[in-house]
Every structure is written in C-alpha cells, then in structure tokens.
Short mmCIF file of C-alpha atoms in Angstrom, two decimals:
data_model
loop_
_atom_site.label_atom_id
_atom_site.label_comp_id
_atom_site.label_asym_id
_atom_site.label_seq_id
_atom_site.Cartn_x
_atom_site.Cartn_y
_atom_site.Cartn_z
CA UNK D 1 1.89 -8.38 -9.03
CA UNK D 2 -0.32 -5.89 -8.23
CA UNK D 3 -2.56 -3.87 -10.79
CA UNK D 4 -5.06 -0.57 -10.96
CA UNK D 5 -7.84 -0.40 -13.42
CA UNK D 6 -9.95 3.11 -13.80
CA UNK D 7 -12.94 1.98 -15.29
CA UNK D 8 -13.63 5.33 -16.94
CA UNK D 9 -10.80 7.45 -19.30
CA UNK D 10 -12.83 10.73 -19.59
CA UNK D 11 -15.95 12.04 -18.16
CA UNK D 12 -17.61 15.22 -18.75
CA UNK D 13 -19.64 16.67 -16.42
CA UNK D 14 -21.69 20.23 -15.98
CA UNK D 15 -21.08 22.11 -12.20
CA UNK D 16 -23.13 21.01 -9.46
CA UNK D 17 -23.41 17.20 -10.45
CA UNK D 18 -22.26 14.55 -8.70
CA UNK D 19 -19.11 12.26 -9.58
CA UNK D 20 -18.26 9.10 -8.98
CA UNK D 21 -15.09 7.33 -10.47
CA UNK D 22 -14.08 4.08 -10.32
CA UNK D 23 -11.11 1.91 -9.18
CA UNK D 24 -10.49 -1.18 -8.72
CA UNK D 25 -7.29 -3.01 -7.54
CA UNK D 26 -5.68 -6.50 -7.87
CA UNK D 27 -3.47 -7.64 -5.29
CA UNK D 28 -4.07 -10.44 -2.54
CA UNK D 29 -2.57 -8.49 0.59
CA UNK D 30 -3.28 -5.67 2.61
CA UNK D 31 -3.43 -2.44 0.72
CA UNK D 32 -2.64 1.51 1.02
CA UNK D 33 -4.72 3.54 -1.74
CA UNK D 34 -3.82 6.67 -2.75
CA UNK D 35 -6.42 8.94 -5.31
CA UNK D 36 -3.81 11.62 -7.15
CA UNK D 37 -5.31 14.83 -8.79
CA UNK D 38 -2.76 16.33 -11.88
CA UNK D 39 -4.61 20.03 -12.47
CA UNK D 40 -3.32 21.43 -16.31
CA UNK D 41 0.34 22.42 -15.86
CA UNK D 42 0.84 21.10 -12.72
CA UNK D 43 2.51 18.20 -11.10
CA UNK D 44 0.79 15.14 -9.52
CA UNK D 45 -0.60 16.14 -6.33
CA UNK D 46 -2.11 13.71 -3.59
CA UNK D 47 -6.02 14.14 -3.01
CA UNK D 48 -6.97 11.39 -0.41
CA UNK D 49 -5.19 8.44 0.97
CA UNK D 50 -6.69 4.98 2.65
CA UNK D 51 -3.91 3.06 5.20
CA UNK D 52 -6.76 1.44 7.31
CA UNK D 53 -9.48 2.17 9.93
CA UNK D 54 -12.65 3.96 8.73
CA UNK D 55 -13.09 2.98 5.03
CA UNK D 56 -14.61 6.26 4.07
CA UNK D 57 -11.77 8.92 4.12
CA UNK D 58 -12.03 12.02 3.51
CA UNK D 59 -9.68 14.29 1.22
CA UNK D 60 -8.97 17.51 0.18
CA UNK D 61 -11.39 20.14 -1.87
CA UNK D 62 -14.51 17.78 -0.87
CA UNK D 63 -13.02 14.61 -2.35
CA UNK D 64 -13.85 11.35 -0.27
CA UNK D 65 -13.60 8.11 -1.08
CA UNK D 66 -14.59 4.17 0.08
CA UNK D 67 -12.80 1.41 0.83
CA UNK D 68 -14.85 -1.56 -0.27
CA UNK D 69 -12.55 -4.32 0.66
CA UNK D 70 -14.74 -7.76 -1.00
CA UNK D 71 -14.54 -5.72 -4.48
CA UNK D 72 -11.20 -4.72 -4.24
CA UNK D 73 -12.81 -1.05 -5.06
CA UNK D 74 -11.38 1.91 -3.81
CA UNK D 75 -14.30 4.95 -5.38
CA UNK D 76 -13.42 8.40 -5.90
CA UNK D 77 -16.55 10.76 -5.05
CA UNK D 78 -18.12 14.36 -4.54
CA UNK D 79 -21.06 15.68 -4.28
CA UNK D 80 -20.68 18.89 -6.31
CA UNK D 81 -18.37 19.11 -8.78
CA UNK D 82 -17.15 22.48 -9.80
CA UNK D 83 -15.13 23.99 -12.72
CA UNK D 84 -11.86 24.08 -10.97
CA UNK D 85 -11.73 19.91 -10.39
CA UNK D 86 -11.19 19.78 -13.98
CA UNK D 87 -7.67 17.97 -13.73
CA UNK D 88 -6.83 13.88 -14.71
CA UNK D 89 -7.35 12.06 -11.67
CA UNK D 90 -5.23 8.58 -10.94
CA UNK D 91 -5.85 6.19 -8.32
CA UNK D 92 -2.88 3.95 -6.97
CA UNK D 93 -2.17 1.45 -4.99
CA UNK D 94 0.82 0.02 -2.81
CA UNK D 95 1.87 -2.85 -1.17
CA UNK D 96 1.04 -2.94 2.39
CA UNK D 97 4.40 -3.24 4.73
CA UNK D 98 6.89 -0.42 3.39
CA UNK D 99 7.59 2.64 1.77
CA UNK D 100 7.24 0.50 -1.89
CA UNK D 101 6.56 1.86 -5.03
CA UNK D 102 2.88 2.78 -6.22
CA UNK D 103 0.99 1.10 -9.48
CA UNK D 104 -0.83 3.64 -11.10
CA UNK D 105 -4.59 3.29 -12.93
CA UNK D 106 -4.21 4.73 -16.54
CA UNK D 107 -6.44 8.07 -14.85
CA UNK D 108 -9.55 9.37 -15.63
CA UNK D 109 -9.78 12.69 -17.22
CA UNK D 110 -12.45 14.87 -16.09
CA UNK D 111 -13.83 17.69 -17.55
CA UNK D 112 -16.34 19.95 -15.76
CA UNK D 113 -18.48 22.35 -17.89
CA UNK D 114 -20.11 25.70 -16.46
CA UNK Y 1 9.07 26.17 -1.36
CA UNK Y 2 10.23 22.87 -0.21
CA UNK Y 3 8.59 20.39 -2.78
CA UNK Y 4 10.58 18.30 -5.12
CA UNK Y 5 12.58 19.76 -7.82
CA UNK Y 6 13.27 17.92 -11.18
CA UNK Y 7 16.07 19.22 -13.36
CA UNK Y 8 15.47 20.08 -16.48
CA UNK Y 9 11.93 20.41 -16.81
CA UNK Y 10 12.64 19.73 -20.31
CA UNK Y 11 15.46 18.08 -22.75
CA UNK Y 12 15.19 17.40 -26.52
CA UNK Y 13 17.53 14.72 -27.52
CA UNK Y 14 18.81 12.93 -30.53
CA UNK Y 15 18.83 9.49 -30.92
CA UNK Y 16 21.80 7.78 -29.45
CA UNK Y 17 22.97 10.27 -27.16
CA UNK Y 18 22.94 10.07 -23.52
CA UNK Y 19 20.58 11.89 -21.10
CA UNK Y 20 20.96 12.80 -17.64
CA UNK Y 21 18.27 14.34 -15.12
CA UNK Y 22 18.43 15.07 -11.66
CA UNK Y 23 16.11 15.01 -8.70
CA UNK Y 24 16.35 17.36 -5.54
CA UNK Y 25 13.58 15.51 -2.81
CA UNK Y 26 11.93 17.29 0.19
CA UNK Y 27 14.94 17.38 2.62
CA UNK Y 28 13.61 15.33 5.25
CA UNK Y 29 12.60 12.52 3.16
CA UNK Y 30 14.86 9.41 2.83
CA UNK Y 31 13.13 7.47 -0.10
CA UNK Y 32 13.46 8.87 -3.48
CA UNK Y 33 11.62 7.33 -6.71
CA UNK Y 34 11.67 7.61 -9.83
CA UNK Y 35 8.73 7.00 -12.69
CA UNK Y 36 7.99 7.34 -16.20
CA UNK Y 37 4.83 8.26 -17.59
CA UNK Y 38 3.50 8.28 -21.59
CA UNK Y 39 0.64 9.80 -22.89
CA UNK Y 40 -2.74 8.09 -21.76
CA UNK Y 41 -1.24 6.09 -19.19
CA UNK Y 42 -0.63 6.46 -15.45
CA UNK Y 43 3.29 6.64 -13.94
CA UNK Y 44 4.98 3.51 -14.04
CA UNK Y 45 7.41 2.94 -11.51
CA UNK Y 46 11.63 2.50 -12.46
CA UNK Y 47 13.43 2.15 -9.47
CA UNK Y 48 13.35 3.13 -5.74
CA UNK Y 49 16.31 4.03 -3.35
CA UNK Y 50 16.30 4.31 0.44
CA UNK Y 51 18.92 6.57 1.65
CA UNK Y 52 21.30 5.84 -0.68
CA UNK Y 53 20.50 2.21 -1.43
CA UNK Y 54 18.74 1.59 -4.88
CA UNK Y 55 16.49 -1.15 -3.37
CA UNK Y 56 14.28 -2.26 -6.21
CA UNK Y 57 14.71 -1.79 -10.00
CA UNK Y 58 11.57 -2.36 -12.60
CA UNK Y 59 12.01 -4.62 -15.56
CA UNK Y 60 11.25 -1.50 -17.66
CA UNK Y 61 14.49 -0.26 -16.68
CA UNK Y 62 16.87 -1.80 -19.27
CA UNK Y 63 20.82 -1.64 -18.92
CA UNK Y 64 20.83 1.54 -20.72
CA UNK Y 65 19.32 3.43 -17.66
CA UNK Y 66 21.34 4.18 -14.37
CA UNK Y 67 19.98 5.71 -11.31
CA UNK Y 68 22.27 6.74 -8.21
CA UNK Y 69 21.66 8.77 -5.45
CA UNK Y 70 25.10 9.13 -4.05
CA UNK Y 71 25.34 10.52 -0.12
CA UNK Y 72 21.55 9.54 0.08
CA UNK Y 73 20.32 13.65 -0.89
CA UNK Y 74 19.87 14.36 -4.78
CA UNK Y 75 19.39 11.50 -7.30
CA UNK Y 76 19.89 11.39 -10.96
CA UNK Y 77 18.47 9.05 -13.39
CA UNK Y 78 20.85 8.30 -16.62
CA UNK Y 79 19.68 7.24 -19.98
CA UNK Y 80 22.31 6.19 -22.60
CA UNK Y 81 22.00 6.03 -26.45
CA UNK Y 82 18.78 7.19 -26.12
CA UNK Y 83 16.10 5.67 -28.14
CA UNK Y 84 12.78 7.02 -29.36
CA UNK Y 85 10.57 5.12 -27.08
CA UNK Y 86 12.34 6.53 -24.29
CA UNK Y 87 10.43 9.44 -24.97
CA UNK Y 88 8.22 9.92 -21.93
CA UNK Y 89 7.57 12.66 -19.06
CA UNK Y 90 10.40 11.30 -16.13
CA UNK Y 91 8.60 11.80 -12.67
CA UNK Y 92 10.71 11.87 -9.41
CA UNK Y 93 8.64 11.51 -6.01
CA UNK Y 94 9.69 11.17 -2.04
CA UNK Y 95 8.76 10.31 1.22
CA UNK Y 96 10.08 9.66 4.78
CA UNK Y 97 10.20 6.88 6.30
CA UNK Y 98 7.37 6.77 8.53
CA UNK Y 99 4.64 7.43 6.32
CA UNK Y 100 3.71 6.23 2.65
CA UNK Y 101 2.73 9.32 0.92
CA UNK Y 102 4.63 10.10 -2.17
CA UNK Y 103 5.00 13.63 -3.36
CA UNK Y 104 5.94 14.28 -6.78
CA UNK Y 105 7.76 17.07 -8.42
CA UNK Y 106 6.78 18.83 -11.77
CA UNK Y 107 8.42 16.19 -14.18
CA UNK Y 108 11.41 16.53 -17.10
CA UNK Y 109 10.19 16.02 -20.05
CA UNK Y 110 12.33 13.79 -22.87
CA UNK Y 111 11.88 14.00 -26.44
CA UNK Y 112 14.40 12.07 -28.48
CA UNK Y 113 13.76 12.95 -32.33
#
C-alpha cells in the first residue's frame, strides 16, 4: 500500500522568505504526485502535478517542485513567499497506470506573516 | 461555473439516523470519488466509480455506507445509523479519463451529536 508523509504540520514564515516543504512517498512502482493548496474557506485546489519527464515541474502562483526519485521525495518550493500562500498545503500520491484514488500526506499548514 | 458541486455543504445529524449527500462532477468527467477528511489529517479515500461502476471500495467504508452513481452523472454517498465518528468533512472529486488530475468540490460537512 502506498503512503505520504509531510515531514512538517505547521510552518510560519515572514514575506519574502523562502519555503521548502517536504514529502516523501512509499510505494514500489511508478508514481504520479500531485501538491494540493486548501486557501481558508475554500475547497482543495491542485497546485502542481509530476506524471514523468522533467523532474522539476512547475505550478501555479510560483510553486515548483522536484522529483527526487532514489528518496522517494517529491519537495514543495518557492522562492518568495507572500501573505496570500497562507493556505494548508497536501501532497499526494497515486498509483501509476489509472485514474486510481490519491493517498493524502496529513498537510502542512503554513502561515505567512507580513 | 463548472466545478464540482457537493450537496449540502452542511448537515447536523443525530445519532442513528441516516445521512445522504450528493455529488454533481464536472460534466465531462467519467470518474467520480469520494473522500473523507478529519481534523489534522489529509482526505482519505472511500470509494471510486467509473461511469457508473463503483470500482474500488476502502476498508474504511463499513456496511453502513452506500455509494451509487446511477446513469454514470451525479453520485450520492449514504450513511446509515449514523455514528459519532462519522463525523468528518465528506469530499467528492472527478476526472476524465485521460488524465489523472482530481478536482474537488467545496465539501459537506457531517456533524452527528
């Protein structure tokens, strides 16, 4: 079975720094990895997705992240974080091979200060 | 807008009575989910239907919950004699076939007091 850990639950951060959050995935196969961004009062919304090729990918609002394939890691990053990122991010995973379901991370909530 | 819709957004429940929610998906999309998510934890995944074929169920969903998606559109996810560890936010997501991006609509969520 396949399983998501988020190394970090919260992480406060002031504008303009850097972030960096972790994930890392069990599963022995090939892999799609998905990074999901849940702002306050809103629903789940997909930031950045790895299927394969080029294991940097790039997302939306600046978001990119690696796919480090011997550490089963799959990083969340951007340069400069701003006020409006503050949201719980959630990185997931999926079977290779179909439409299957996702395993979730328990999410990271970030808080950026001005 | 075209997203998913989740019906209610949110139901207060006693104990032992039954539950229903529904889930409208993105027209074009032919596989529906559903998911359950507590507090501090990410969505776990229930059950998964192509079309109208439920084609994989989670151990988490016990014989008092019941999923269909009848004519392969709208789903709805049944909970009977509710209990108060069903209390969770109930996520529905979809995608089409040709791609594996799940998009997720706003939630219901249950409280059963």
């Amino acid at each position: 079975a396949q399983s998501v850990s988020q190394h970090n639950h919260h992480v406060i951060l002031s504008e303009a720094a850097s972030l960096e959050l972790g994930c890392n995935y069990s599963y022995g196969g090939t892999v799609n990895l998905f990074w999901y961004v849940q702002y306050p009062g809103q629903h789940l919304q997909l930031l950045l997705k790895y299927f394969s090729g080029d294991p940097l990918v790039k997302g939306i609002k600046g978001f990119e992240a690696e796919f480090i394939k011997s550490k089963f890691s799959f990083n969340l990053r951007k340069p400069s974080v701003q006020w409006s990122d503050t949201a719980e991010y959630f990185c997931a995973v999926n079977a290779g091979g179909g439409g299957n379901k996702l395993t979730f991370g328990t999410g990271t909530q970030l808080k950026v200060e001005l | 807008d075209t997203g998913v819709s989740q019906d209610p957004r949110h139901k207060i429940t006693k104990r032992g009575q039954n539950v229903t929610f529904r889930c409208d998906p993105i027209s074009e999309h032919n596989r529906l989910y559903w998911y359950r998510q507590t507090l501090g934890q990410g969505p776990e995944f229930l059950t998964y239907f192509q079309n109208e074929a439920q084609l994989e169920k989670s151990r988490l969903l016990s014989d008092r919950f019941s999923a269909e998606r009848p004519k392969g559109s709208f789903s709805t996810l049944e909970i009977q004699r509710t209990e108060q560890g069903d209390s969770a936010m109930y996520l529905c997501a979809s995608s089409a076939d040709v791609t594996y991006e799940q998009y997720f609509g706003p939630g219901t969520r249950l409280t059963v007091t």
